[in-house]
Coordinates of C-alpha atoms in Angstrom, one line a residue:
M1 CA -5.3 -15.4 29.9
T2 CA -4.3 -11.8 31.5
Q3 CA -4.0 -9.4 28.8
V4 CA -3.4 -5.9 28.1
K5 CA -4.7 -4.3 24.7
I6 CA -4.4 -0.4 23.6
Q7 CA -8.1 1.1 22.2
L8 CA -8.3 4.6 20.4
D9 CA -12.1 6.3 21.0
T10 CA -11.7 8.3 17.8
P11 CA -9.3 5.9 15.4
H12 CA -8.6 8.0 12.0
S13 CA -7.3 6.6 8.4
H14 CA -3.9 9.5 9.7
Y15 CA -3.5 11.8 12.0
T16 CA -1.2 15.0 11.8
N17 CA 0.1 17.9 13.4
F18 CA -1.9 19.3 16.4
D19 CA -3.2 16.2 16.9
F20 CA -4.3 14.5 20.0
V21 CA -4.0 10.8 20.0
Q22 CA -7.1 9.8 23.1
G23 CA -8.0 6.4 23.6
R24 CA -7.9 3.4 27.0
V25 CA -6.1 1.2 28.1
L26 CA -8.0 -1.4 28.2
L27 CA -6.2 -4.8 31.3
S28 CA -8.1 -7.4 31.6
L29 CA -6.5 -9.9 34.5
I30 CA -7.8 -13.7 36.1
A31 CA -6.6 -13.2 38.9
P32 CA -5.1 -10.3 42.0
E33 CA -1.5 -9.3 40.0
A34 CA 0.6 -7.0 41.8
I35 CA 1.6 -4.0 40.4
T36 CA 4.2 -1.2 40.0
A37 CA 3.1 1.1 37.1
I38 CA 1.8 1.0 34.1
V39 CA 3.0 3.1 30.5
V40 CA 2.0 4.8 28.0
K41 CA 4.5 6.0 25.3
L42 CA 3.5 8.3 21.9
E43 CA 6.7 7.3 19.9
G44 CA 8.2 7.6 16.5
E45 CA 11.2 6.3 14.8
S46 CA 12.9 6.5 11.4
R47 CA 15.0 2.8 11.4
T48 CA 17.1 2.2 7.6
R49 CA 19.2 -1.1 7.3
L50 CA 21.8 -0.9 4.7
A51 CA 24.7 -3.7 3.7
S52 CA 28.1 -3.2 2.2
P53 CA 28.4 -2.5 -1.2
R54 CA 30.5 -5.3 -3.5
L55 CA 33.4 -5.5 -4.4
Q56 CA 35.6 -4.7 -7.3
D57 CA 35.8 -8.0 -7.8
N58 CA 32.3 -9.2 -7.0
R59 CA 32.7 -9.6 -3.0
R60 CA 31.1 -8.3 0.0
D61 CA 32.1 -7.6 4.0
N62 CA 29.7 -8.7 5.3
R63 CA 28.7 -5.5 6.8
T64 CA 25.2 -4.2 7.4
E65 CA 24.6 -0.8 9.6
T66 CA 21.3 0.0 11.0
E67 CA 20.3 3.5 12.4
I68 CA 17.7 4.2 14.5
H69 CA 16.4 8.2 15.6
K70 CA 13.1 8.1 17.7
L71 CA 11.6 11.6 16.2
L72 CA 9.1 11.5 18.8
Y73 CA 9.0 9.8 22.2
K74 CA 6.1 11.1 25.0
V75 CA 5.9 9.0 28.2
K76 CA 2.5 9.3 30.4
E77 CA 1.5 7.1 33.2
V78 CA -1.8 6.1 33.4
F79 CA -1.3 4.5 36.7
P80 CA -0.7 5.1 39.5
S81 CA -2.4 8.1 39.9
K82 CA -0.6 11.7 41.4
E83 CA -2.9 11.2 44.5
I84 CA -1.8 7.5 44.8
K85 CA 1.9 8.0 44.1
A86 CA 2.4 10.0 47.1
S87 CA 1.2 8.5 49.4
A88 CA 3.3 5.6 49.1
Q89 CA 6.3 4.3 49.3
S90 CA 9.2 4.9 46.3
G91 CA 8.7 1.3 44.6
S92 CA 5.8 0.1 45.7
A93 CA 3.5 -2.6 44.1
F94 CA 0.0 -2.2 43.9
T95 CA -2.4 -5.3 43.7
L96 CA -5.4 -5.4 41.2
S97 CA -8.0 -7.3 41.5
P98 CA -8.7 -9.6 38.7
G99 CA -11.5 -8.1 36.6
P100 CA -11.4 -5.6 33.7
H101 CA -9.8 -2.2 34.9
E102 CA -9.3 0.9 32.4
Y103 CA -6.8 3.7 31.8
P104 CA -7.8 6.8 29.9
F105 CA -4.8 8.5 28.2
T106 CA -4.4 11.6 24.9
F107 CA -1.5 13.2 23.6
K108 CA -0.8 15.7 21.3
I109 CA 1.4 15.4 18.9
P110 CA 3.5 18.5 17.9
I111 CA 5.0 19.9 14.6
N112 CA 8.8 19.1 14.6
N113 CA 11.1 15.8 15.7
N114 CA 12.3 16.4 18.6
C115 CA 15.0 13.7 17.9
V116 CA 16.9 11.3 21.0
T117 CA 20.1 10.8 20.7
S118 CA 20.0 7.7 22.5
N119 CA 17.5 4.6 22.1
S120 CA 17.6 2.1 24.6
L121 CA 19.2 -1.3 23.6
Y122 CA 15.4 -2.8 22.6
S123 CA 14.5 -0.2 20.4
N124 CA 18.3 -1.0 19.0
L125 CA 18.3 -4.9 18.6
N126 CA 17.2 -6.3 14.6
F127 CA 17.4 -10.1 14.4
A128 CA 18.5 -10.4 10.6
G129 CA 18.0 -14.5 10.4
L130 CA 20.3 -15.9 13.6
R131 CA 22.2 -13.6 13.4
M132 CA 21.7 -10.6 16.5
E133 CA 22.2 -6.6 15.3
V134 CA 22.8 -3.9 18.0
A135 CA 22.0 -0.5 16.1
K136 CA 25.1 2.2 16.9
D137 CA 24.3 5.9 17.9
S138 CA 23.9 9.0 15.9
H139 CA 25.0 11.5 16.9
Q140 CA 23.8 13.2 13.2
H141 CA 20.0 15.3 13.7
V142 CA 18.2 16.9 10.9
K143 CA 15.1 19.0 13.0
K144 CA 12.4 20.1 10.9
T145 CA 8.9 18.8 10.3
L146 CA 8.0 15.3 11.4
P147 CA 8.2 13.6 8.1
P148 CA 5.4 10.9 6.7
S149 CA 4.7 7.3 7.8
L150 CA 6.8 5.1 5.4
R151 CA 7.3 2.3 4.0
G152 CA 7.6 0.7 0.6
F153 CA 11.2 -0.6 1.3
P154 CA 10.8 -3.3 4.0
G155 CA 14.2 -4.3 5.9
E156 CA 15.5 -1.3 4.6
A157 CA 13.7 1.9 5.1
E158 CA 11.2 2.5 7.6
I159 CA 9.3 5.9 9.6
R160 CA 6.7 3.8 11.9
Y161 CA 4.2 5.3 14.1
Y162 CA 2.9 3.7 17.2
I163 CA 1.5 3.9 20.8
K164 CA 3.2 1.3 23.5
V165 CA 1.8 0.5 26.7
T166 CA 3.8 -1.2 28.9
V167 CA 2.3 -2.9 32.3
Q168 CA 5.5 -2.6 34.1
R169 CA 4.4 -6.4 37.4
F170 CA 6.1 -6.1 40.3
G171 CA 8.9 -9.2 40.6
F172 CA 11.8 -9.1 38.6
F173 CA 11.9 -12.6 37.0
K174 CA 8.3 -11.5 35.9
E175 CA 7.9 -10.9 32.5
N176 CA 6.0 -7.0 31.8
Y177 CA 2.9 -7.3 29.4
R178 CA 3.0 -5.5 26.7
D179 CA 1.6 -4.0 23.5
E180 CA 1.2 -2.2 20.9
L181 CA -1.0 0.1 18.0
D182 CA 0.5 1.4 14.9
F183 CA -1.2 4.8 13.3
T184 CA -0.4 6.3 9.6
F185 CA 1.1 10.1 10.5
F186 CA 0.3 12.8 7.4
P187 CA 1.9 15.7 8.2
I188 CA 0.4 19.7 8.4
E189 CA 2.2 21.6 4.9
L190 CA 4.4 24.2 5.7
P191 CA 3.0 27.8 4.8
R192 CA 3.1 29.0 1.2
K193 CA 4.5 32.0 -0.3
P194 CA 1.9 34.7 -1.7
D195 CA 1.2 33.8 -5.6
T196 CA 2.7 35.8 -7.2
G197 CA 1.8 35.4 -10.8
Q198 CA 5.7 33.9 -12.2
E199 CA 6.4 30.8 -13.5
T200 CA 9.4 27.9 -13.7
Y201 CA 9.7 26.6 -16.3
A202 CA 12.5 23.7 -18.1
R203 CA 12.4 25.0 -21.9
R204 CA 14.3 23.2 -25.1
Q205 CA 14.5 24.3 -28.7
H206 CA 14.4 21.9 -31.8
Q207 CA 14.7 22.2 -35.3
F208 CA 13.4 19.1 -37.7
T209 CA 15.6 17.9 -40.2
A210 CA 14.5 17.7 -43.8
G211 CA 15.4 14.2 -45.0
L212 CA 14.3 10.8 -45.4
P213 CA 13.2 9.2 -42.4
P214 CA 14.7 6.1 -40.8
G215 CA 14.1 3.2 -42.6
P216 CA 14.9 -0.7 -41.8
K217 CA 18.0 -1.2 -40.4
S218 CA 18.9 -4.6 -42.6
G219 CA 19.7 -4.0 -46.3
I220 CA 17.0 -6.7 -47.7
N221 CA 16.4 -6.3 -51.4
S222 CA 12.6 -7.6 -52.0
L223 CA 8.7 -6.8 -53.2
F224 CA 8.1 -5.6 -49.3
G225 CA 11.6 -4.0 -48.6
D226 CA 10.7 -2.0 -52.2
L227 CA 7.5 -1.0 -50.6
R228 CA 8.9 0.6 -47.7
K229 CA 10.9 2.9 -50.0
T230 CA 8.1 4.2 -51.6
S231 CA 6.5 4.7 -48.5
S232 CA 8.9 6.7 -47.2
S233 CA 10.0 8.5 -49.7
N234 CA 6.1 9.8 -50.6
V235 CA 6.4 11.0 -46.9
A236 CA 8.8 13.4 -47.7
T237 CA 8.0 14.6 -50.5
E238 CA 4.8 15.6 -48.4
A239 CA 6.6 17.5 -45.5
T240 CA 8.2 20.0 -47.6
G241 CA 9.3 23.1 -47.4
I242 CA 12.0 24.6 -45.0
P243 CA 11.6 21.8 -42.0
P244 CA 9.9 24.5 -38.4
R245 CA 11.9 25.2 -35.1
F246 CA 10.5 25.9 -32.2
S247 CA 10.8 25.7 -28.3
I248 CA 8.9 23.7 -25.6
D249 CA 8.3 24.5 -22.6
A250 CA 6.7 22.8 -19.4
R251 CA 6.1 24.9 -16.7
L252 CA 4.9 25.5 -12.8
P253 CA 3.7 28.3 -11.0
N254 CA 6.9 29.7 -9.1
P255 CA 7.5 28.5 -6.4
P256 CA 6.9 24.7 -8.1
I257 CA 4.8 23.1 -6.1
L258 CA 2.5 20.0 -6.1
T259 CA 0.2 19.1 -3.8
C260 CA -1.1 15.6 -2.9
H261 CA -4.4 14.4 -4.4
K262 CA -5.1 17.5 -6.2
T263 CA -4.4 17.5 -10.1
L264 CA -0.9 18.8 -11.6
P265 CA -0.7 22.9 -12.2
L266 CA 1.1 22.3 -15.6
R267 CA 1.1 24.0 -18.9
I268 CA 3.2 22.8 -22.2
I269 CA 3.8 25.6 -24.9
V270 CA 4.9 24.9 -28.2
S271 CA 6.4 28.8 -30.1
K272 CA 7.1 28.8 -33.6
Q273 CA 10.5 30.4 -34.5
S274 CA 10.6 29.8 -38.2
E275 CA 8.1 30.0 -40.6
C276 CA 7.2 27.0 -42.3
S277 CA 4.0 25.7 -44.8
D278 CA 3.8 22.7 -42.5
K279 CA 1.6 22.1 -39.8
I280 CA 3.3 20.8 -36.0
F281 CA 1.4 17.7 -34.3
L282 CA 1.5 16.4 -31.6
K283 CA 1.5 12.7 -31.4
H284 CA 2.8 10.6 -28.3
L285 CA 2.6 12.2 -24.3
Q286 CA 4.0 11.2 -21.4
V287 CA 3.7 12.5 -17.2
E288 CA 5.0 10.7 -14.6
L289 CA 6.5 12.0 -11.2
I290 CA 9.7 10.2 -9.8
G291 CA 10.6 10.2 -6.5
Y292 CA 14.0 9.9 -4.8
T293 CA 14.2 8.1 -1.6
H294 CA 17.6 9.0 -0.2
V295 CA 18.8 6.4 2.3
R296 CA 21.4 5.9 5.5
A297 CA 22.8 3.8 7.4
H298 CA 26.4 5.7 8.6
D299 CA 28.7 6.3 6.8
L300 CA 26.7 4.0 3.5
T301 CA 24.0 5.7 1.1
R302 CA 21.9 4.2 -0.9
S303 CA 19.1 5.7 -3.6
E304 CA 15.0 4.3 -4.7
T305 CA 13.6 5.8 -7.3
T306 CA 9.8 5.4 -7.2
S307 CA 7.4 6.4 -10.9
W308 CA 4.5 7.9 -11.0
I309 CA 2.6 7.1 -14.2
I310 CA 0.4 10.9 -14.5
C311 CA -0.9 9.9 -18.2
S312 CA 1.0 8.1 -21.1
L313 CA -0.7 8.4 -24.5
S314 CA 0.6 7.3 -28.3
N315 CA -0.9 7.5 -31.9
L316 CA -2.2 10.4 -31.2
S317 CA -2.5 13.7 -33.7
V318 CA -2.9 16.7 -33.2
P319 CA -2.0 20.0 -34.6
L320 CA -0.3 22.6 -33.0
G321 CA -2.0 26.2 -35.2
E322 CA -1.5 26.9 -38.3
P323 CA 1.5 27.7 -41.0
T324 CA 0.5 31.1 -41.1
D325 CA 1.4 31.6 -37.1
P326 CA 3.5 34.6 -36.8
I327 CA 6.9 33.8 -35.5
G328 CA 6.9 33.2 -31.6
K329 CA 3.4 32.8 -31.9
D330 CA 2.7 30.3 -29.0
M331 CA 1.1 26.8 -29.4
V332 CA -0.4 25.8 -25.6
I333 CA -0.8 21.4 -25.6
D334 CA -4.9 20.9 -24.1
S335 CA -4.0 19.6 -20.5
K336 CA -6.7 17.3 -20.2
Y337 CA -4.7 14.6 -21.0
W338 CA -3.4 15.3 -17.7
D339 CA -5.9 16.9 -15.2
Q340 CA -8.2 15.2 -14.6
V341 CA -6.5 12.9 -12.5
P342 CA -5.3 13.5 -9.1
L343 CA -1.4 12.7 -7.8
P344 CA -1.4 9.2 -6.1
S345 CA -3.0 8.7 -2.7
S346 CA 0.8 6.3 -2.3
V347 CA 2.6 10.0 -3.3
A348 CA 4.1 11.6 0.7
P349 CA 5.4 14.8 0.4
S350 CA 8.6 16.4 0.8
F351 CA 10.6 15.2 4.0
E352 CA 14.2 15.2 5.4
T353 CA 14.6 13.4 8.7
C354 CA 18.6 12.4 10.1
N355 CA 18.7 9.2 8.2
I356 CA 15.8 9.3 5.2
S357 CA 14.3 12.5 2.2
R358 CA 12.7 12.1 0.1
R359 CA 12.3 14.8 -2.9
Y360 CA 10.7 14.6 -6.7
E361 CA 10.8 15.5 -9.7
L362 CA 8.8 15.9 -13.2
E363 CA 9.6 14.5 -16.0
A364 CA 7.1 15.5 -19.1
R365 CA 7.8 14.0 -22.3
V366 CA 7.0 15.4 -25.1
G367 CA 6.1 13.5 -28.9
L368 CA 5.9 15.9 -32.2
S369 CA 6.3 15.9 -35.9
Y370 CA 5.4 18.2 -39.0
G371 CA 3.7 17.7 -42.6
K372 CA 0.5 18.3 -43.7
S373 CA -2.9 17.7 -42.4
G374 CA -4.4 13.8 -43.4
K375 CA -1.1 12.6 -44.5
S376 CA 1.1 10.8 -43.0
Q377 CA 4.1 12.2 -40.9
P378 CA 8.2 12.1 -40.7
Q379 CA 8.6 9.8 -36.9
P380 CA 7.9 12.8 -34.6
I381 CA 10.4 13.8 -32.2
V382 CA 10.8 13.0 -28.5
L383 CA 11.8 15.7 -25.9
P384 CA 12.6 15.7 -22.4
L385 CA 11.0 18.4 -19.8
R386 CA 12.0 17.7 -16.6
L387 CA 11.7 19.7 -13.4
A388 CA 12.5 19.8 -9.5
V389 CA 9.1 20.6 -7.1
E390 CA 8.2 20.3 -4.3
V391 CA 5.4 17.8 -3.0
Y392 CA 3.2 19.6 0.0
S393 CA 0.6 17.5 1.7
G394 CA -3.0 19.2 0.9
I395 CA -3.1 19.5 4.8
P396 CA -2.4 23.6 5.2
P397 CA -1.3 25.0 8.9
P398 CA -3.8 26.6 11.2
R399 CA -4.8 30.2 11.1
Q400 CA -3.7 31.3 14.6
L401 CA -0.2 29.3 13.7
L402 CA 0.4 31.4 10.9
E403 CA -1.0 34.0 13.0
N404 CA 1.3 33.7 16.0
M405 CA 5.1 33.4 13.7
A406 CA 3.6 36.4 11.9
A407 CA 3.3 38.8 15.9
A408 CA 6.1 36.2 17.6
A409 CA 8.5 37.8 14.2
S410 CA 8.0 41.2 14.9
K411 CA 8.9 40.9 18.0
P412 CA 13.1 41.3 18.7
V413 CA 15.0 38.2 20.0
Y414 CA 17.4 38.0 22.9
N415 CA 19.9 36.1 23.8
Q416 CA 18.1 33.8 27.2
A417 CA 20.7 32.4 29.3
P418 CA 19.4 28.2 29.9
P419 CA 18.2 27.4 32.8
A420 CA 20.5 26.2 36.0
N421 CA 19.8 22.3 35.4
A422 CA 20.4 22.2 31.5
A423 CA 23.7 20.3 31.1
Y424 CA 24.7 22.5 28.0
P425 CA 27.9 22.0 26.8
V426 CA 30.4 25.3 28.2
T427 CA 30.9 27.7 25.9
P428 CA 34.7 28.1 25.7
T429 CA 36.0 31.7 26.7
A430 CA 39.4 31.8 24.3
P431 CA 38.0 32.0 20.4
S432 CA 37.5 29.2 18.2
Y433 CA 38.3 28.7 15.0
S434 CA 37.5 25.1 14.1
S435 CA 33.5 24.4 13.0
I436 CA 32.7 20.7 13.1
P437 CA 32.3 19.8 9.2
P438 CA 29.6 17.8 8.3
A439 CA 29.7 14.2 8.7
Q440 CA 29.8 12.7 5.4
G441 CA 26.9 10.4 3.9
S442 CA 24.5 12.9 5.3
F443 CA 21.4 14.8 3.1
G444 CA 23.1 18.4 4.6
G445 CA 21.3 19.1 8.3
P446 CA 23.4 20.3 11.1
T447 CA 25.3 18.0 13.0
L448 CA 25.4 18.1 16.1
D449 CA 28.1 17.8 19.0
P450 CA 28.4 14.4 20.5
S451 CA 29.1 15.9 22.9
Q452 CA 24.8 17.8 22.9
S453 CA 23.2 14.6 24.4
M454 CA 20.6 16.1 26.3
D455 CA 16.7 16.5 24.4
A456 CA 17.0 19.7 22.3
P457 CA 14.8 22.6 24.1
P458 CA 11.6 23.1 22.0
S459 CA 12.0 24.7 18.4
Y460 CA 10.5 28.1 17.6
E461 CA 7.7 26.7 16.1
D462 CA 6.7 24.9 19.1
A463 CA 6.6 26.8 21.0
I464 CA 4.6 29.3 19.9
A465 CA 1.6 26.2 19.2
E466 CA 1.0 25.4 22.4
D467 CA -2.0 26.6 22.5
I468 CA -3.1 25.5 19.0
G469 CA -5.9 23.1 18.5
P470 CA -6.3 20.4 15.9
V471 CA -6.5 20.7 12.5
D472 CA -10.1 21.8 10.7
G473 CA -10.2 20.7 7.8
P474 CA -10.7 18.2 5.4
R475 CA -8.2 15.1 5.6
R476 CA -6.4 12.9 2.5
E477 CA -6.0 10.0 2.0
Y478 CA -2.9 8.5 2.0
N479 CA -1.3 4.8 1.3
N480 CA 2.2 4.6 3.1
S481 CA 2.3 2.1 1.2
A482 CA 3.8 1.7 -1.6
A483 CA 2.5 -1.1 -3.7
T484 CA -1.4 1.0 -3.7
A485 CA -4.2 0.0 -6.1
H486 CA -3.9 3.7 -8.0
P487 CA -7.3 5.7 -9.5
A488 CA -8.1 4.8 -13.3
G489 CA -5.1 6.6 -15.4
S490 CA -2.8 7.0 -13.3
G491 CA 0.5 4.2 -12.1
E492 CA 2.8 4.0 -9.7
K493 CA 6.1 1.6 -10.8
D494 CA 9.6 0.7 -10.2
S495 CA 12.0 2.6 -12.2
T496 CA 14.0 -0.7 -13.3
Q497 CA 10.9 -2.5 -14.9
G498 CA 10.7 -0.8 -17.8
D499 CA 7.2 -0.7 -18.2
R500 CA 7.1 3.3 -19.7
L501 CA 6.1 4.8 -22.4
F502 CA 9.4 5.6 -23.6
P503 CA 11.5 2.4 -21.5
N504 CA 14.9 3.2 -23.5
S505 CA 15.0 7.2 -23.7
T506 CA 17.5 9.5 -21.8
G507 CA 17.7 11.7 -24.0
T508 CA 15.9 13.3 -26.7
T509 CA 14.8 10.3 -29.7
N510 CA 15.6 11.9 -32.7
P511 CA 15.7 9.5 -35.8
G512 CA 16.1 11.9 -38.4
G513 CA 18.4 14.0 -36.5
S514 CA 17.7 17.8 -34.9
R515 CA 19.5 20.5 -33.5
N516 CA 18.5 20.9 -30.0
S517 CA 19.7 22.5 -26.4
A518 CA 17.7 22.4 -23.1
E519 CA 17.1 25.6 -21.1
Y520 CA 16.1 26.3 -17.1
G521 CA 14.5 29.5 -15.3
S522 CA 11.7 30.9 -13.9
H523 CA 9.1 33.4 -16.0
N524 CA 6.3 36.0 -15.8
P525 CA 3.6 35.4 -17.6

């Protein structure tokens, strides 16, 4: 039986920018075969499919939209060679003898996507059950760093990279031999700004309210009810004096950047704001990374939420500071609760592409109470602190790339005419005061004129990186599926499951009443 197979020379768990994807096409023939060409393609595509939302009367209009973007597209003809092709007539076929044949290939992965604006009919076909769907061409494109491979949303959103070979047989009615091989892509990170020593923070101010903690909801007069009332009275007398007032900060280096497979550079600080004879106690702590995946298929949009629990602790009784501490004293919560667990391998870097984007927020929920040491404290309050963060891959760009960027930035840039054979749109001589408005449902990226259907010219970053070799450094593990195993102490949950420490709390949990306010900004320690 005739077979064709793609075999990589040095397969990696994942590839990154500047890597060479090298391999061979293995063709095994059982009989002489007339072949016109053997073509190998390196492709990356972002595919989304959404159904229309339900109407007010709970009906659907049975409309689905599919949007496909070719983020990466490179073609190489491995057979016939240039010498054989030059000596043959156009459209000629070449007969290969029975047996094994090998054809090597090499591709280099660029920095940015180069979205192909028009896909083939084969790529645009999608079968949903017995119904065939054809994806419409989209004219909304974003040119940025290639996004990571993404799975975990079957039938809805996927970013896929693969190598495809086509053995083109001579004859109109003969089916071509094909094979595909998927690989995982994990991009290098953007250049980081120098460390300024500043911090960004989310802050809440709070004052405990004096009085009894909440008693039982039902007013049952029984022996057990009297015991509960007595216990509550004892708690109230143990927390004496004016209730403490404090502020609590969650701080990250500015700009707030988290790195895949590394621990959080998080600081949680409680600051005393009033005189009080009671101690403040840490009772609960939960740190959670929340990812928002925004999916668009033409005019339909959807947002999926996934969360990773970094730490979740309860029933603590950790004193913070002393009653004799002066006002303004900062009490830092020990980072041992969260700095022992790196980000799970299923966390993808933040990215934005034509029809899918991913952003993150870091939320710390801190439960505090007050009272005397060794005695019962009133029911704690829970204060949420949330910061918008960027997640970087942890693969730094090559030093040569940074040097080339610095050298290119110091040179003057002049407007250059496009090549004579490029089909660029003609600029009108009369001044134009209209602009193309961004399309509804886009992610804020540039919107291209539909007439610009040719391939975009090489980007600034790609032009200065043509001679840069593969990244020399450690390769981090990346599991691009949402359903994966996670290290001990961490977990990944869908937001709809409600398996959190505080599942029903969307704000400050305050059973006894309080006054608090939220504040966000940057801080220079």
